[in-house]
Amino acid sequence: MIPLLGLVGGVLVGLLWGPDVPLFLQPYLPIAVIAALDAVFGAVRAVLDGIFNDKVFVISFLANVVVAAFIVFLGDQLGVGAQLSTGVVVVLGVRIFSNVASIRRHLFGA
Amino acid sequence: MTPDQRRHEAPAPPTSRPGRRPDESMTLLTSILERPLDPGYAAAADRREAAGLPRSTGTRTMTVLVATIVTGLLLSLGALALRRPSTSAQKARAELISQVESRRTAVDKQSAQLHTLQDQVDSLQSEALAAGQGDQAQQRLAVLGLAAGADVVRGQGIRLVIDDAPGSDSASADGNPRTQGKTDDGKVLSKDLQVIVNGLWQAGAEAIAVNGQRLTSQSAIRFAGEAILVNFRPLTRPYTITAIGGSNALQTQFAASDAGSYLRALQDNYGIRASMTSVKSLTLPAAASLTVRSATVPRPTGGPTTRSTPRSSTTTSETSP
């Protein structure tokens, strides 16, 4: 319940407060969002598996976002930002899908 | 206990050769697909179990609350920040579209106004001429107006529909001999229309319009990029040339002329489609771009009104720029 409240609260704060993201951070936003989603789905699966750990969740969340942003930054510096972004999206997307599949198996047994 | 957890605890499944998996060369894909969960969760759970604590910390902690708030904030910020550029682009696009549409309706309205004003001028002109016993002048005006394209013309004539060769849109270079060299060989060019229109003038056409654009001695048939312009209006295919005149004589004379053989050569060599039909009753609109450039007071012995003529009032075949 608390995580759901926190998520909704965060979305509301973002919608109501709505601060402008600085321009230099904008290229990293899509990747950061996907990395955050990956961490959230991983956490949900860990909860259902009964092995959730808050410290692991926070650290994996931060590390995912930072590493994803760093990869995009590195790609931009090397001139292959689009390709590296695609790679990050593919890897995180696959992880999100298989985590969601596992969650689905837990919840619906199918 | 789920199969996934078992795999966490015993990562090496028994194979015939211990230490080597059959899909060893694909370990990256395998680990992504089979173990998407962060192994840190399992490791932390094992540590907690060894320390005598429950495997899970539970979700009711301050850390989780803060982390989820940050996540939600990130999601909404990302959605807000990334949606804005597309909406501004859409806004600009919608604005351009509305501008184009408003300009187009303005042009339509103004040309309709122009036509009503022209009708008014014509009726006033004939009134003035009738008041001043200018029968001769009126006849002359009718002949000149017909030739100059200032009047709407009705009568029998021919309709010639010309279209690009079939398949010239798709740049397929296979089997089609005409699309081998240039991709637009099968397209109707402005030169083709010029030759055909000039041939129709030669064959005795009294008035010609292309796609509803009346040709006058000032009309130009030109290319602008890919489009053919007549009277500076872009035309779209198919090109319908309507010509007023004795339909039988027009057809035979046109077929016998150089332009007729040119058209046949276009059909035979380039596959351009052309069909000519004789029509009992055609109506050609008046040219919209005529303006009075010079007007003189006639001699006192003639009509008492001013004689106004469009700048060039001869029916020549100079349709090329």
mmCIF file with all atom_site columns, N, CA and C in Angstrom, chain A residues 86 97-98:
data_model
loop_
_atom_site.group_PDB
_atom_site.id
_atom_site.type_symbol
_atom_site.label_atom_id
_atom_site.label_alt_id
_atom_site.label_comp_id
_atom_site.label_asym_id
_atom_site.label_entity_id
_atom_site.label_seq_id
_atom_site.pdbx_PDB_ins_code
_atom_site.Cartn_x
_atom_site.Cartn_y
_atom_site.Cartn_z
_atom_site.occupancy
_atom_site.B_iso_or_equiv
_atom_site.pdbx_formal_charge
_atom_site.auth_seq_id
_atom_site.auth_comp_id
_atom_site.auth_asym_id
_atom_site.auth_atom_id
_atom_site.pdbx_PDB_model_num
ATOM 1 N N  . THR A 1 86 ? 19.271 2.856   -28.004 1.00 0.00 ? 86 THR A N  1
ATOM 2 C CA . THR A 1 86 ? 18.487 1.709   -28.455 1.00 0.00 ? 86 THR A CA 1
ATOM 3 C C  . THR A 1 86 ? 18.893 0.453   -27.694 1.00 0.00 ? 86 THR A C  1
ATOM 4 N N  . PHE A 1 97 ? 9.814  -6.944  -19.567 1.00 0.00 ? 97 PHE A N  1
ATOM 5 C CA . PHE A 1 97 ? 8.832  -7.916  -20.036 1.00 0.00 ? 97 PHE A CA 1
ATOM 6 C C  . PHE A 1 97 ? 8.918  -9.215  -19.252 1.00 0.00 ? 97 PHE A C  1
ATOM 7 N N  . SER A 1 98 ? 10.144 -9.689  -19.008 1.00 0.00 ? 98 SER A N  1
ATOM 8 C CA . SER A 1 98 ? 10.170 -10.978 -18.317 1.00 0.00 ? 98 SER A CA 1
ATOM 9 C C  . SER A 1 98 ? 9.802  -10.824 -16.847 1.00 0.00 ? 98 SER A C  1
#
